[in-house]
């Protein structure tokens, strides 16, 4: 890649930051160049973010219908999955899976709940409820 | 307050190591740090999942760059880990008070200065802390243009997350560097190590064989699983570009290292190898471009085309490592 080929696609995801890439100058020597973004990268990044957004939306619906506990919503809203959440709380996957059931979640001890509050950096009030529709940032 | 020369690099671990070495009197470029640690690789490990996706690595596991440089140059690094987060913060504060910048490992998700769309649960990000002002740490994060700040609670959180590659609050720094290392002695072994690993590992999912393995896998993707397949393809491109590789899954960074080594060793063969890896990098970029176009719907989803491009990449890389071994560097 040559310096003048370094993409400057002004990625929104970069929030004004620029990345450093390695490219060759006119003399064929390696140097570094700043990039404001590459569209190809944006496409895949959006894809990853949107997948979590989709899970979060679907989880919200399931919580509202009483099929899942708020935990499922918060898990995806924090871009976690069962494995990551289990690791973050020091619980087993099967335990976390059980806690996704409303009946089980409502009976959780304060100590167990505290693990989730810690993992999400949320208060117990926030943990037990869904945030308002537009508010996706829980941390 | 400690003066610190913040420089932006492409990658976090190589950038942090280069920054710490430079602060301690040894000025090595990021490519040299990366190359000397033999960090370049390719591995596809479906059994290990990251965010539901099979592990795909273009570099050796986290920590390899620090330890690789340490070993290759004979510079011992001090490592310290903590059970309790408060102990980790106390220790960090003590080093900073003593005027010693230190390397840290942290979760990207909990670093407040990271852009929203880049915050995923990756726990092995590297950065340097070089001071403290009030409640804020002064951070030289190599992947950012300017020095950043993080408040005490956030940094402690980020340093002590639990999960895969958990940092355990690790603090690291080079111990006293007694003499300038002889790069002419260090480079050949480092290059051989990378080339051998990419060409000669018997495991089918590592090295050049690994790239061909993934190409075959790509050919066999079933149209019935389109949603997953698209995520997999997107994941491949993310690991190659988004995570801070300097472009093309570290291949341009590696080519830069080869070119620099060509000068140090006065070896034109290394210059030619640098060209070869630049071309290989361009093929990786082409793969990413094809993939993005397909994911965006601007061209037909064609797994065969992607597989063919991967085989092209594999061919170019194989030639490159072959060239490196044939140089018989000593």
Coordinates of C-alpha atoms in Angstrom, one line a residue, chain A residues 1-2 5-7 11-24 28-32 34 38-41 43-49 51-52 54 77-81 83-84 87-90 115 118-121 137 139, chain B residues 8-10 30-31 51-52 109-110 113-121 143-145 148 157 162-164 227 230-231 233-235 237-238 241-244 246-247 252-253 255-256 259 271 274-275 278 282 285 288-289 292 295-296 298:
Chain A
X1 CA 0.0 0.0 0.0
X2 CA 1.3 3.4 -0.9
X5 CA -3.5 5.0 -1.2
X6 CA -4.1 5.1 2.5
X7 CA -7.9 5.4 2.9
X11 CA -15.3 6.9 9.6
X12 CA -18.0 8.0 12.0
X13 CA -16.9 5.2 14.3
X14 CA -13.5 6.7 14.7
X15 CA -15.2 9.8 16.4
X16 CA -12.5 12.1 14.9
X17 CA -9.6 9.9 15.8
X18 CA -7.2 8.6 13.2
X19 CA -5.4 5.3 12.9
X20 CA -1.8 4.8 12.1
X21 CA -1.0 2.5 9.1
X22 CA 2.2 1.4 7.5
X23 CA 2.6 2.3 3.8
X24 CA 5.3 3.1 1.3
X28 CA 9.3 2.9 -1.9
X29 CA 10.4 3.3 1.7
X30 CA 8.1 2.3 4.6
X31 CA 6.7 5.0 6.7
X32 CA 3.5 5.5 8.6
X34 CA -2.7 8.5 9.4
X38 CA -11.6 2.7 5.6
X39 CA -15.1 2.0 4.4
X40 CA -14.5 -1.7 4.3
X41 CA -13.6 -1.6 8.0
X43 CA -18.9 -2.1 7.1
X44 CA -17.7 -4.9 9.3
X45 CA -17.7 -2.9 12.4
X46 CA -21.3 -1.7 11.9
X47 CA -22.2 -5.4 11.2
X48 CA -20.7 -6.4 14.6
X49 CA -22.4 -3.5 16.5
X51 CA -25.7 -7.8 15.7
X52 CA -25.6 -6.8 19.4
X54 CA -30.5 -6.7 17.2
X77 CA -26.8 -4.1 25.8
X78 CA -23.3 -4.4 27.2
X79 CA -22.2 -6.3 24.1
X80 CA -21.7 -9.5 26.1
X81 CA -22.9 -13.0 25.5
X83 CA -19.9 -16.9 27.9
X84 CA -18.5 -13.4 28.5
X87 CA -16.7 -15.1 32.9
X88 CA -17.2 -11.5 34.1
X89 CA -19.3 -12.7 37.0
X90 CA -17.4 -15.8 37.9
X115 CA -22.0 -10.0 40.8
X118 CA -20.4 -5.3 39.4
X119 CA -20.1 -6.8 36.0
X120 CA -22.3 -4.2 34.4
X121 CA -21.4 -1.3 36.7
X137 CA -26.0 3.3 27.3
X139 CA -22.6 2.1 31.8
Chain B
X8 CA 1.2 6.9 18.0
X9 CA 1.8 3.4 16.6
X10 CA -0.4 1.0 14.7
X30 CA 7.5 -0.3 16.3
X31 CA 8.3 -2.6 13.3
X51 CA -17.9 -13.1 20.7
X52 CA -19.4 -16.3 19.2
X109 CA -14.7 -1.9 27.0
X110 CA -14.1 0.0 30.2
X113 CA -11.6 7.4 26.0
X114 CA -12.4 4.6 23.6
X115 CA -14.9 5.5 20.8
X116 CA -18.3 3.9 21.4
X117 CA -18.2 1.6 18.4
X118 CA -14.8 0.2 19.3
X119 CA -15.8 -0.8 22.8
X120 CA -15.9 -4.6 22.8
X121 CA -14.9 -7.0 25.6
X143 CA -3.1 3.5 19.3
X144 CA -4.3 7.1 19.8
X145 CA -2.8 10.3 18.3
X148 CA -5.4 10.5 26.9
X157 CA -12.3 -1.3 36.5
X162 CA -12.6 -11.0 34.8
X163 CA -12.8 -13.2 31.8
X164 CA -10.7 -14.3 28.9
X227 CA -26.5 -14.9 8.3
X230 CA -21.7 -13.1 6.7
X231 CA -20.8 -12.6 10.4
X233 CA -16.6 -13.1 6.9
X234 CA -17.1 -9.8 8.8
X235 CA -15.2 -11.2 11.7
X237 CA -12.0 -8.6 8.2
X238 CA -12.3 -7.1 11.7
X241 CA -8.0 -4.5 10.1
X242 CA -10.1 -3.1 12.8
X243 CA -8.1 -4.2 15.9
X244 CA -5.1 -2.1 15.0
X246 CA -1.1 -1.3 10.8
X247 CA -3.1 -2.7 7.8
X252 CA 2.7 -4.2 6.3
X253 CA 4.2 -3.8 9.7
X255 CA 7.3 -5.7 5.7
X256 CA 8.5 -2.5 7.3
X259 CA 13.0 -3.4 5.1
X271 CA 14.4 -5.8 0.7
X274 CA 9.8 -6.7 2.1
X275 CA 8.3 -6.2 -1.4
X278 CA 3.9 -5.7 0.9
X282 CA -2.2 -5.8 -0.7
X285 CA -6.6 -5.8 1.7
X288 CA -11.2 -7.3 2.8
X289 CA -12.5 -5.1 0.0
X292 CA -17.0 -5.6 2.5
X295 CA -21.5 -7.7 3.0
X296 CA -22.8 -4.3 1.9
X298 CA -22.8 -4.1 -3.6

